[in-house]
Amino acid sequence: MVDNRYATALVIGSVLSLLATVYFSVAMGTQHWYQYHSQPASNDANNGSDLQTLRQDFEAEDVDERIYSVALFRLNGTLGLWWRCILVPQDSHWFKEPDPIMVTKCQAFTLPQQWESKYRSPGNINSGEDLLRTYLWKCQFLLPLVSVGLVFLAALIGVCACLCRSITPTLFVGLLHLLAGLCSMATVCCFLAGMHLIHEISELPEGMDYSPGWSLFLALVSSPLQIMAAALFIWAARSHRQHYTRMTAYRVA
């Protein structure tokens, strides 16, 4: 039998866990972790040809980091964990039009790209591997998967606990949520650190502005929600156990 206080804590914790999972899943699947705002390009043929070539290279599957980074910088790009997007004119001869129609073109990072090494000079193998950026890049790919996996494992344990009518496994559910929240926070930290490093070694276009996007803030919000859910689960499990121990001792006495 579960006291009303513990049941309320479990319900609130479950709602917080669900919200955190939805927020983080949406953040993982969207490309607005970071966004760039470039100065409008001049409408001349040479510049139009350069941007058209940049667009074609951006959409290639084997594009290197330098090429897609330049495209993001110059074409009002947005970047996510698994996606990169640029804003381009719908018509390839946009430089002949005064006000072209703009559309968003997105490309997903392939698995080899998610696991590739980063170099001190982006895209230049001869410059040597940048171990810090390489590990940050791989962590921002793996940690979200670990976080979501821990939440689903916790949900499975919670369902089993409900079927067995036991609150004891709730302690492990809380610990799993705590680890998931830390992984979510670490994902955001790795992403921001990686962006800071790439900006330091890249030649940024004059007048370009950049800022975090709503997807990153969504992931940032999910972490404290998971930690609060973990705190409620752990409190309910420990408090119920102490209460049960005192009741058992009272009955024995």
CSV table of N, CA and C in Angstrom, one decimal, residues 64-231:
chain,number,residue,atom,x,y,z
A,64,ASP,N,33.0,18.1,-46.6
A,64,ASP,CA,33.8,18.2,-45.4
A,64,ASP,C,33.4,19.3,-44.5
A,65,GLU,N,34.0,19.4,-43.3
A,65,GLU,CA,33.5,20.4,-42.3
A,65,GLU,C,33.7,21.8,-42.8
A,66,ARG,N,34.8,22.1,-43.5
A,66,ARG,CA,35.1,23.5,-43.9
A,66,ARG,C,34.0,24.0,-44.8
A,67,ILE,N,33.6,23.1,-45.8
A,67,ILE,CA,32.7,23.6,-46.8
A,67,ILE,C,31.3,23.8,-46.2
A,68,TYR,N,30.8,22.9,-45.4
A,68,TYR,CA,29.4,23.1,-44.9
A,68,TYR,C,29.4,24.2,-43.8
A,69,SER,N,30.6,24.4,-43.2
A,69,SER,CA,30.7,25.5,-42.2
A,69,SER,C,30.6,26.9,-42.9
A,70,VAL,N,31.3,27.0,-44.0
A,70,VAL,CA,31.3,28.3,-44.8
A,70,VAL,C,29.9,28.5,-45.3
A,71,ALA,N,29.2,27.4,-45.8
A,71,ALA,CA,27.8,27.6,-46.3
A,71,ALA,C,26.9,28.1,-45.1
A,72,LEU,N,27.1,27.5,-43.9
A,72,LEU,CA,26.3,27.9,-42.8
A,72,LEU,C,26.5,29.4,-42.5
A,73,PHE,N,27.8,29.8,-42.5
A,73,PHE,CA,28.1,31.2,-42.2
A,73,PHE,C,27.5,32.2,-43.2
A,74,ARG,N,27.6,31.8,-44.5
A,74,ARG,CA,27.2,32.8,-45.5
A,74,ARG,C,25.8,32.7,-46.0
A,75,LEU,N,25.1,31.6,-45.7
A,75,LEU,CA,23.7,31.4,-46.2
A,75,LEU,C,22.7,31.3,-45.1
A,76,ASN,N,22.9,32.0,-44.0
A,76,ASN,CA,21.9,32.1,-42.9
A,76,ASN,C,21.5,30.7,-42.4
A,77,GLY,N,22.6,29.9,-42.1
A,77,GLY,CA,22.4,28.5,-41.8
A,77,GLY,C,21.9,28.3,-40.4
A,78,THR,N,21.3,27.1,-40.2
A,78,THR,CA,21.0,26.6,-38.8
A,78,THR,C,21.6,25.2,-38.7
A,79,LEU,N,22.0,24.9,-37.5
A,79,LEU,CA,22.7,23.7,-37.2
A,79,LEU,C,22.1,22.9,-36.0
A,80,GLY,N,22.0,21.6,-36.1
A,80,GLY,CA,21.5,20.8,-35.0
A,80,GLY,C,22.4,19.7,-34.8
A,81,LEU,N,22.0,18.7,-33.9
A,81,LEU,CA,22.8,17.6,-33.6
A,81,LEU,C,22.9,16.7,-34.9
A,82,TRP,N,21.8,16.5,-35.6
A,82,TRP,CA,21.8,15.6,-36.8
A,82,TRP,C,21.5,16.3,-38.1
A,83,TRP,N,21.3,17.6,-38.1
A,83,TRP,CA,20.9,18.3,-39.3
A,83,TRP,C,21.7,19.6,-39.5
A,84,ARG,N,21.8,20.0,-40.7
A,84,ARG,CA,22.4,21.3,-41.1
A,84,ARG,C,21.5,21.8,-42.2
A,85,CYS,N,21.2,23.1,-42.1
A,85,CYS,CA,20.3,23.7,-43.1
A,85,CYS,C,20.8,25.1,-43.5
A,86,ILE,N,20.5,25.5,-44.7
A,86,ILE,CA,20.8,26.8,-45.2
A,86,ILE,C,19.6,27.4,-45.9
A,87,LEU,N,19.6,28.7,-46.0
A,87,LEU,CA,18.5,29.5,-46.6
A,87,LEU,C,19.0,29.9,-48.0
A,88,VAL,N,18.3,29.4,-49.0
A,88,VAL,CA,18.8,29.7,-50.4
A,88,VAL,C,17.6,30.1,-51.3
A,89,PRO,N,17.9,30.9,-52.4
A,89,PRO,CA,16.8,31.2,-53.3
A,89,PRO,C,16.2,30.0,-54.0
A,90,GLN,N,15.0,30.0,-54.3
A,90,GLN,CA,14.3,28.9,-55.0
A,90,GLN,C,14.8,28.8,-56.4
A,91,ASP,N,15.1,29.9,-57.0
A,91,ASP,CA,15.6,29.9,-58.4
A,91,ASP,C,17.1,30.0,-58.4
A,92,SER,N,17.7,29.1,-59.2
A,92,SER,CA,19.2,29.1,-59.3
A,92,SER,C,19.7,30.4,-59.9
A,93,HIS,N,18.9,31.2,-60.7
A,93,HIS,CA,19.4,32.4,-61.2
A,93,HIS,C,18.9,33.6,-60.4
A,94,TRP,N,19.1,33.4,-59.1
A,94,TRP,CA,18.5,34.4,-58.1
A,94,TRP,C,19.1,35.8,-58.3
A,95,PHE,N,20.4,35.9,-58.8
A,95,PHE,CA,21.1,37.2,-58.8
A,95,PHE,C,20.5,38.1,-59.9
A,96,LYS,N,19.6,37.5,-60.8
A,96,LYS,CA,18.9,38.3,-61.8
A,96,LYS,C,17.6,38.9,-61.3
A,97,GLU,N,17.2,38.4,-60.1
A,97,GLU,CA,15.9,38.9,-59.5
A,97,GLU,C,16.2,39.8,-58.4
A,98,PRO,N,15.4,40.9,-58.2
A,98,PRO,CA,15.6,41.8,-57.1
A,98,PRO,C,15.1,41.3,-55.8
A,99,ASP,N,14.1,40.4,-55.8
A,99,ASP,CA,13.6,39.9,-54.5
A,99,ASP,C,13.2,38.4,-54.7
A,100,PRO,N,14.3,37.5,-54.6
A,100,PRO,CA,14.0,36.1,-54.9
A,100,PRO,C,13.3,35.4,-53.7
A,101,ILE,N,12.6,34.3,-54.0
A,101,ILE,CA,11.9,33.5,-53.0
A,101,ILE,C,12.9,32.6,-52.3
A,102,MET,N,12.9,32.7,-51.0
A,102,MET,CA,13.9,31.9,-50.3
A,102,MET,C,13.3,30.6,-49.7
A,103,VAL,N,14.0,29.6,-49.8
A,103,VAL,CA,13.6,28.3,-49.2
A,103,VAL,C,14.7,27.7,-48.4
A,104,THR,N,14.4,26.8,-47.5
A,104,THR,CA,15.3,26.1,-46.6
A,104,THR,C,15.7,24.8,-47.2
A,105,LYS,N,17.0,24.5,-47.3
A,105,LYS,CA,17.6,23.3,-47.8
A,105,LYS,C,18.3,22.6,-46.6
A,106,CYS,N,17.9,21.4,-46.3
A,106,CYS,CA,18.5,20.7,-45.1
A,106,CYS,C,19.2,19.4,-45.6
A,107,GLN,N,20.3,19.1,-44.9
A,107,GLN,CA,21.0,17.8,-45.1
A,107,GLN,C,21.3,17.2,-43.7
A,108,ALA,N,21.0,15.9,-43.7
A,108,ALA,CA,21.3,15.2,-42.4
A,108,ALA,C,22.8,14.7,-42.4
A,109,PHE,N,23.4,14.8,-41.2
A,109,PHE,CA,24.7,14.2,-41.1
A,109,PHE,C,24.7,12.7,-41.2
A,110,THR,N,25.5,12.2,-42.0
A,110,THR,CA,25.6,10.7,-42.2
A,110,THR,C,26.3,10.1,-41.0
A,111,LEU,N,26.2,8.8,-40.8
A,111,LEU,CA,26.8,8.2,-39.6
A,111,LEU,C,28.3,8.3,-39.7
A,112,PRO,N,29.0,8.2,-40.9
A,112,PRO,CA,30.4,8.4,-41.0
A,112,PRO,C,30.8,9.9,-40.6
A,113,GLN,N,30.0,10.8,-41.0
A,113,GLN,CA,30.2,12.2,-40.6
A,113,GLN,C,30.1,12.4,-39.1
A,114,GLN,N,29.1,11.7,-38.5
A,114,GLN,CA,29.0,11.8,-37.0
A,114,GLN,C,30.2,11.3,-36.3
A,115,TRP,N,30.9,10.4,-36.9
A,115,TRP,CA,32.0,9.7,-36.2
A,115,TRP,C,33.3,10.1,-36.8
A,116,GLU,N,33.4,11.1,-37.6
A,116,GLU,CA,34.7,11.5,-38.3
A,116,GLU,C,35.5,12.3,-37.3
A,117,SER,N,36.8,12.3,-37.6
A,117,SER,CA,37.7,13.1,-36.8
A,117,SER,C,37.7,14.6,-37.2
A,118,LYS,N,38.0,15.4,-36.2
A,118,LYS,CA,38.0,16.9,-36.5
A,118,LYS,C,39.5,17.3,-36.5
A,119,TYR,N,39.8,18.3,-37.3
A,119,TYR,CA,41.2,18.8,-37.5
A,119,TYR,C,41.4,20.2,-37.1
A,120,ARG,N,42.6,20.5,-36.8
A,120,ARG,CA,43.0,21.8,-36.3
A,120,ARG,C,42.5,22.9,-37.3
A,121,SER,N,42.6,22.6,-38.6
A,121,SER,CA,42.1,23.4,-39.6
A,121,SER,C,41.0,22.7,-40.3
A,122,PRO,N,39.7,23.1,-40.1
A,122,PRO,CA,38.6,22.4,-40.6
A,122,PRO,C,38.7,21.9,-42.0
A,123,GLY,N,38.5,20.6,-42.2
A,123,GLY,CA,38.6,20.0,-43.5
A,123,GLY,C,40.0,19.7,-44.1
A,124,ASN,N,41.0,20.1,-43.3
A,124,ASN,CA,42.4,19.9,-43.8
A,124,ASN,C,43.0,18.8,-43.0
A,125,ILE,N,43.2,17.6,-43.6
A,125,ILE,CA,43.7,16.4,-42.9
A,125,ILE,C,45.1,16.7,-42.5
A,126,ASN,N,45.9,17.4,-43.3
A,126,ASN,CA,47.3,17.6,-43.0
A,126,ASN,C,47.6,18.5,-41.8
A,127,SER,N,46.5,19.2,-41.3
A,127,SER,CA,46.7,20.0,-40.2
A,127,SER,C,46.8,19.3,-38.8
A,128,GLY,N,46.5,18.0,-38.8
A,128,GLY,CA,46.5,17.2,-37.6
A,128,GLY,C,45.2,17.2,-36.9
A,129,GLU,N,44.9,16.1,-36.2
A,129,GLU,CA,43.6,15.9,-35.6
A,129,GLU,C,43.5,16.7,-34.3
A,130,ASP,N,42.4,17.3,-34.2
A,130,ASP,CA,42.0,18.1,-32.9
A,130,ASP,C,41.3,17.2,-32.0
A,131,LEU,N,41.9,16.6,-31.0
A,131,LEU,CA,41.3,15.6,-30.2
A,131,LEU,C,40.2,16.1,-29.4
A,132,LEU,N,40.3,17.4,-28.9
A,132,LEU,CA,39.2,17.9,-28.1
A,132,LEU,C,38.0,18.1,-28.9
A,133,ARG,N,38.0,18.7,-30.1
A,133,ARG,CA,36.9,18.8,-30.9
A,133,ARG,C,36.3,17.5,-31.4
A,134,THR,N,37.2,16.5,-31.6
A,134,THR,CA,36.7,15.2,-32.0
A,134,THR,C,35.9,14.5,-30.9
A,135,TYR,N,36.4,14.6,-29.7
A,135,TYR,CA,35.7,14.0,-28.6
A,135,TYR,C,34.4,14.7,-28.3
A,136,LEU,N,34.4,16.0,-28.4
A,136,LEU,CA,33.2,16.8,-28.2
A,136,LEU,C,32.1,16.4,-29.2
A,137,TRP,N,32.5,16.3,-30.5
A,137,TRP,CA,31.6,16.0,-31.6
A,137,TRP,C,31.0,14.6,-31.4
A,138,LYS,N,31.8,13.6,-31.0
A,138,LYS,CA,31.3,12.3,-30.8
A,138,LYS,C,30.4,12.2,-29.6
A,139,CYS,N,30.7,13.0,-28.5
A,139,CYS,CA,29.9,13.0,-27.3
A,139,CYS,C,28.5,13.6,-27.6
A,140,GLN,N,28.5,14.6,-28.4
A,140,GLN,CA,27.2,15.3,-28.6
A,140,GLN,C,26.3,14.4,-29.5
A,141,PHE,N,26.9,13.4,-30.1
A,141,PHE,CA,26.1,12.4,-30.9
A,141,PHE,C,25.7,11.2,-30.0
A,142,LEU,N,26.5,10.8,-29.1
A,142,LEU,CA,26.2,9.6,-28.3
A,142,LEU,C,25.4,9.9,-27.0
A,143,LEU,N,25.7,11.0,-26.4
A,143,LEU,CA,25.0,11.3,-25.1
A,143,LEU,C,23.5,11.5,-25.2
A,144,PRO,N,23.0,12.1,-26.3
A,144,PRO,CA,21.5,12.1,-26.4
A,144,PRO,C,20.9,10.7,-26.5
A,145,LEU,N,21.5,9.8,-27.2
A,145,LEU,CA,21.0,8.5,-27.3
A,145,LEU,C,21.1,7.8,-26.0
A,146,VAL,N,22.1,8.0,-25.2
A,146,VAL,CA,22.2,7.4,-23.9
A,146,VAL,C,21.2,7.9,-23.0
A,147,SER,N,20.9,9.3,-23.0
A,147,SER,CA,19.9,9.9,-22.2
A,147,SER,C,18.5,9.3,-22.5
A,148,VAL,N,18.1,9.2,-23.7
A,148,VAL,CA,16.8,8.7,-24.1
A,148,VAL,C,16.7,7.2,-23.7
A,149,GLY,N,17.8,6.5,-23.9
A,149,GLY,CA,17.8,5.1,-23.6
A,149,GLY,C,17.6,4.9,-22.1
A,150,LEU,N,18.2,5.7,-21.3
A,150,LEU,CA,18.1,5.6,-19.8
A,150,LEU,C,16.6,5.9,-19.4
A,151,VAL,N,16.0,6.9,-20.0
A,151,VAL,CA,14.6,7.2,-19.7
A,151,VAL,C,13.7,6.0,-20.0
A,152,PHE,N,13.9,5.4,-21.2
A,152,PHE,CA,13.0,4.3,-21.6
A,152,PHE,C,13.3,3.1,-20.7
A,153,LEU,N,14.5,2.9,-20.3
A,153,LEU,CA,14.8,1.8,-19.3
A,153,LEU,C,14.1,2.1,-18.0
A,154,ALA,N,14.2,3.3,-17.5
A,154,ALA,CA,13.5,3.7,-16.3
A,154,ALA,C,12.0,3.5,-16.4
A,155,ALA,N,11.4,3.8,-17.6
A,155,ALA,CA,10.0,3.6,-17.8
A,155,ALA,C,9.6,2.1,-17.7
A,156,LEU,N,10.5,1.3,-18.3
A,156,LEU,CA,10.2,-0.1,-18.3
A,156,LEU,C,10.3,-0.7,-16.8
A,157,ILE,N,11.2,-0.2,-16.1
A,157,ILE,CA,11.3,-0.6,-14.7
A,157,ILE,C,10.1,-0.1,-13.9
A,158,GLY,N,9.7,1.1,-14.2
A,158,GLY,CA,8.5,1.6,-13.5
A,158,GLY,C,7.2,0.8,-13.8
A,159,VAL,N,7.1,0.4,-15.1
A,159,VAL,CA,5.9,-0.4,-15.4
A,159,VAL,C,5.9,-1.7,-14.7
A,160,CYS,N,7.1,-2.3,-14.6
A,160,CYS,CA,7.3,-3.6,-13.9
A,160,CYS,C,6.9,-3.4,-12.4
A,161,ALA,N,7.4,-2.3,-11.8
A,161,ALA,CA,7.1,-2.0,-10.4
A,161,ALA,C,5.6,-1.8,-10.2
A,162,CYS,N,4.9,-1.2,-11.1
A,162,CYS,CA,3.5,-1.1,-11.0
A,162,CYS,C,2.8,-2.4,-11.0
A,163,LEU,N,3.2,-3.3,-12.0
A,163,LEU,CA,2.6,-4.6,-12.1
A,163,LEU,C,2.8,-5.4,-10.8
A,164,CYS,N,4.0,-5.3,-10.2
A,164,CYS,CA,4.4,-6.0,-9.0
A,164,CYS,C,3.8,-5.3,-7.7
A,165,ARG,N,3.2,-4.1,-7.9
A,165,ARG,CA,2.7,-3.4,-6.8
A,165,ARG,C,3.8,-3.1,-5.7
A,166,SER,N,5.0,-2.7,-6.2
A,166,SER,CA,6.1,-2.4,-5.3
A,166,SER,C,6.7,-1.1,-5.7
A,167,ILE,N,7.1,-0.3,-4.6
A,167,ILE,CA,7.7,1.0,-4.8
A,167,ILE,C,9.2,1.0,-4.7
A,168,THR,N,9.7,-0.2,-4.3
A,168,THR,CA,11.2,-0.3,-4.1
A,168,THR,C,12.0,0.0,-5.4
A,169,PRO,N,11.6,-0.5,-6.6
A,169,PRO,CA,12.4,-0.2,-7.8
A,169,PRO,C,12.4,1.3,-8.2
A,170,THR,N,11.5,2.1,-7.5
A,170,THR,CA,11.5,3.5,-7.8
A,170,THR,C,12.8,4.2,-7.6
A,171,LEU,N,13.5,3.7,-6.6
A,171,LEU,CA,14.9,4.2,-6.3
A,171,LEU,C,15.8,4.1,-7.6
A,172,PHE,N,15.7,3.0,-8.2
A,172,PHE,CA,16.5,2.8,-9.5
A,172,PHE,C,16.0,3.7,-10.6
A,173,VAL,N,14.7,3.8,-10.6
A,173,VAL,CA,14.1,4.7,-11.6
A,173,VAL,C,14.6,6.1,-11.5
A,174,GLY,N,14.7,6.6,-10.2
A,174,GLY,CA,15.2,7.9,-9.9
A,174,GLY,C,16.6,8.1,-10.3
A,175,LEU,N,17.4,7.1,-10.0
A,175,LEU,CA,18.9,7.2,-10.4
A,175,LEU,C,19.1,7.2,-11.9
A,176,LEU,N,18.2,6.4,-12.6
A,176,LEU,CA,18.3,6.4,-14.1
A,176,LEU,C,17.9,7.8,-14.6
A,177,HIS,N,16.9,8.4,-14.0
A,177,HIS,CA,16.5,9.8,-14.5
A,177,HIS,C,17.6,10.8,-14.2
A,178,LEU,N,18.2,10.6,-13.0
A,178,LEU,CA,19.3,11.5,-12.7
A,178,LEU,C,20.5,11.4,-13.7
A,179,LEU,N,20.8,10.2,-14.1
A,179,LEU,CA,21.9,10.0,-15.1
A,179,LEU,C,21.4,10.6,-16.5
A,180,ALA,N,20.2,10.4,-16.8
A,180,ALA,CA,19.6,10.9,-18.1
A,180,ALA,C,19.7,12.5,-18.1
A,181,GLY,N,19.3,13.1,-17.0
A,181,GLY,CA,19.4,14.5,-16.9
A,181,GLY,C,20.8,15.1,-17.0
A,182,LEU,N,21.8,14.4,-16.4
A,182,LEU,CA,23.2,14.8,-16.5
A,182,LEU,C,23.7,14.6,-18.0
A,183,CYS,N,23.2,13.5,-18.6
A,183,CYS,CA,23.6,13.3,-20.0
A,183,CYS,C,23.0,14.4,-20.9
A,184,SER,N,21.8,14.8,-20.7
A,184,SER,CA,21.2,15.9,-21.4
A,184,SER,C,22.0,17.2,-21.3
A,185,MET,N,22.3,17.5,-20.0
A,185,MET,CA,23.1,18.7,-19.8
A,185,MET,C,24.5,18.6,-20.4
A,186,ALA,N,25.1,17.4,-20.3
A,186,ALA,CA,26.4,17.3,-21.0
A,186,ALA,C,26.4,17.4,-22.5
A,187,THR,N,25.2,17.0,-23.1
A,187,THR,CA,25.1,17.2,-24.5
A,187,THR,C,25.1,18.7,-24.9
A,188,VAL,N,24.4,19.5,-24.2
A,188,VAL,CA,24.3,20.9,-24.4
A,188,VAL,C,25.7,21.5,-24.2
A,189,CYS,N,26.4,21.1,-23.2
A,189,CYS,CA,27.7,21.7,-22.9
A,189,CYS,C,28.7,21.3,-24.0
A,190,CYS,N,28.7,20.0,-24.5
A,190,CYS,CA,29.6,19.6,-25.5
A,190,CYS,C,29.3,20.4,-26.8
A,191,PHE,N,28.0,20.6,-27.1
A,191,PHE,CA,27.7,21.3,-28.4
A,191,PHE,C,28.2,22.7,-28.3
A,192,LEU,N,27.9,23.4,-27.2
A,192,LEU,CA,28.3,24.8,-27.1
A,192,LEU,C,29.8,24.9,-27.1
A,193,ALA,N,30.5,24.0,-26.4
A,193,ALA,CA,32.0,24.1,-26.5
A,193,ALA,C,32.5,23.8,-27.9
A,194,GLY,N,31.9,22.9,-28.6
A,194,GLY,CA,32.4,22.6,-30.0
A,194,GLY,C,32.1,23.8,-30.9
A,195,MET,N,31.0,24.5,-30.7
A,195,MET,CA,30.7,25.7,-31.5
A,195,MET,C,31.7,26.8,-31.2
A,196,HIS,N,32.0,27.0,-30.0
A,196,HIS,CA,33.0,28.0,-29.6
A,196,HIS,C,34.4,27.7,-30.2
A,197,LEU,N,34.8,26.5,-30.2
A,197,LEU,CA,36.1,26.1,-30.8
A,197,LEU,C,36.1,26.3,-32.3
A,198,ILE,N,35.0,25.9,-33.0
A,198,ILE,CA,35.0,26.0,-34.5
A,198,ILE,C,35.0,27.5,-34.9
A,199,HIS,N,34.3,28.4,-34.1
A,199,HIS,CA,34.3,29.8,-34.4
A,199,HIS,C,35.7,30.4,-34.2
A,200,GLU,N,36.5,29.9,-33.2
A,200,GLU,CA,37.8,30.4,-32.9
A,200,GLU,C,38.8,30.1,-34.1
A,201,ILE,N,38.6,29.0,-34.8
A,201,ILE,CA,39.6,28.6,-35.8
A,201,ILE,C,39.1,28.9,-37.2
A,202,SER,N,37.9,29.4,-37.3
A,202,SER,CA,37.3,29.7,-38.7
A,202,SER,C,37.4,31.2,-39.0
A,203,GLU,N,37.4,31.5,-40.2
A,203,GLU,CA,37.3,32.9,-40.7
A,203,GLU,C,35.8,33.2,-40.9
A,204,LEU,N,35.3,34.0,-39.9
A,204,LEU,CA,33.9,34.3,-40.0
A,204,LEU,C,33.7,35.5,-40.9
A,205,PRO,N,32.6,35.5,-41.7
A,205,PRO,CA,32.3,36.6,-42.6
A,205,PRO,C,32.0,37.9,-41.8
A,206,GLU,N,32.4,39.0,-42.4
A,206,GLU,CA,32.2,40.3,-41.8
A,206,GLU,C,30.7,40.6,-41.7
A,207,GLY,N,30.2,41.0,-40.5
A,207,GLY,CA,28.8,41.3,-40.3
A,207,GLY,C,27.9,40.2,-40.0
A,208,MET,N,28.5,39.0,-39.9
A,208,MET,CA,27.7,37.8,-39.5
A,208,MET,C,27.4,37.8,-38.0
A,209,ASP,N,26.2,37.4,-37.7
A,209,ASP,CA,25.8,37.2,-36.3
A,209,ASP,C,25.4,35.8,-36.1
A,210,TYR,N,25.6,35.3,-34.9
A,210,TYR,CA,25.2,33.9,-34.5
A,210,TYR,C,24.6,33.9,-33.1
A,211,SER,N,23.8,32.9,-32.8
A,211,SER,CA,23.1,32.8,-31.5
A,211,SER,C,22.6,31.4,-31.4
A,212,PRO,N,22.4,31.0,-30.1
A,212,PRO,CA,21.7,29.7,-29.9
A,212,PRO,C,20.3,29.7,-30.3
A,213,GLY,N,19.8,28.6,-30.8
A,213,GLY,CA,18.4,28.5,-31.2
A,213,GLY,C,17.5,27.9,-30.2
A,214,TRP,N,16.2,27.8,-30.6
A,214,TRP,CA,15.2,27.3,-29.6
A,214,TRP,C,15.4,25.8,-29.3
A,215,SER,N,15.9,25.1,-30.2
A,215,SER,CA,16.1,23.6,-30.0
A,215,SER,C,17.1,23.4,-28.8
A,216,LEU,N,18.1,24.3,-28.8
A,216,LEU,CA,19.1,24.2,-27.7
A,216,LEU,C,18.5,24.5,-26.4
A,217,PHE,N,17.6,25.5,-26.3
A,217,PHE,CA,17.0,25.9,-25.1
A,217,PHE,C,16.0,24.9,-24.6
A,218,LEU,N,15.4,24.2,-25.6
A,218,LEU,CA,14.4,23.1,-25.3
A,218,LEU,C,15.2,22.0,-24.6
A,219,ALA,N,16.4,21.6,-25.1
A,219,ALA,CA,17.2,20.6,-24.5
A,219,ALA,C,17.7,21.0,-23.1
A,220,LEU,N,18.0,22.3,-23.0
A,220,LEU,CA,18.5,22.8,-21.7
A,220,LEU,C,17.4,22.8,-20.7
A,221,VAL,N,16.1,23.0,-21.1
A,221,VAL,CA,15.0,22.9,-20.1
A,221,VAL,C,14.7,21.5,-19.7
A,222,SER,N,15.0,20.5,-20.6
A,222,SER,CA,14.6,19.1,-20.3
A,222,SER,C,15.5,18.5,-19.2
A,223,SER,N,16.8,19.0,-19.1
A,223,SER,CA,17.7,18.5,-18.1
A,223,SER,C,17.2,18.7,-16.7
A,224,PRO,N,16.9,20.0,-16.2
A,224,PRO,CA,16.4,20.1,-14.9
A,224,PRO,C,15.1,19.4,-14.6
A,225,LEU,N,14.2,19.3,-15.7
A,225,LEU,CA,13.0,18.5,-15.5
A,225,LEU,C,13.3,17.1,-15.2
A,226,GLN,N,14.2,16.5,-15.8
A,226,GLN,CA,14.6,15.1,-15.5
A,226,GLN,C,15.2,15.0,-14.1
A,227,ILE,N,16.0,16.0,-13.7
A,227,ILE,CA,16.6,15.9,-12.4
A,227,ILE,C,15.6,16.1,-11.3
A,228,MET,N,14.6,17.0,-11.6
A,228,MET,CA,13.5,17.1,-10.6
A,228,MET,C,12.7,15.8,-10.5
A,229,ALA,N,12.4,15.2,-11.6
A,229,ALA,CA,11.7,13.9,-11.6
A,229,ALA,C,12.5,12.9,-10.8
A,230,ALA,N,13.8,12.9,-11.0
A,230,ALA,CA,14.7,11.9,-10.3
A,230,ALA,C,14.6,12.2,-8.8
A,231,ALA,N,14.6,13.5,-8.4
A,231,ALA,CA,14.6,13.8,-7.0
A,231,ALA,C,13.2,13.3,-6.3
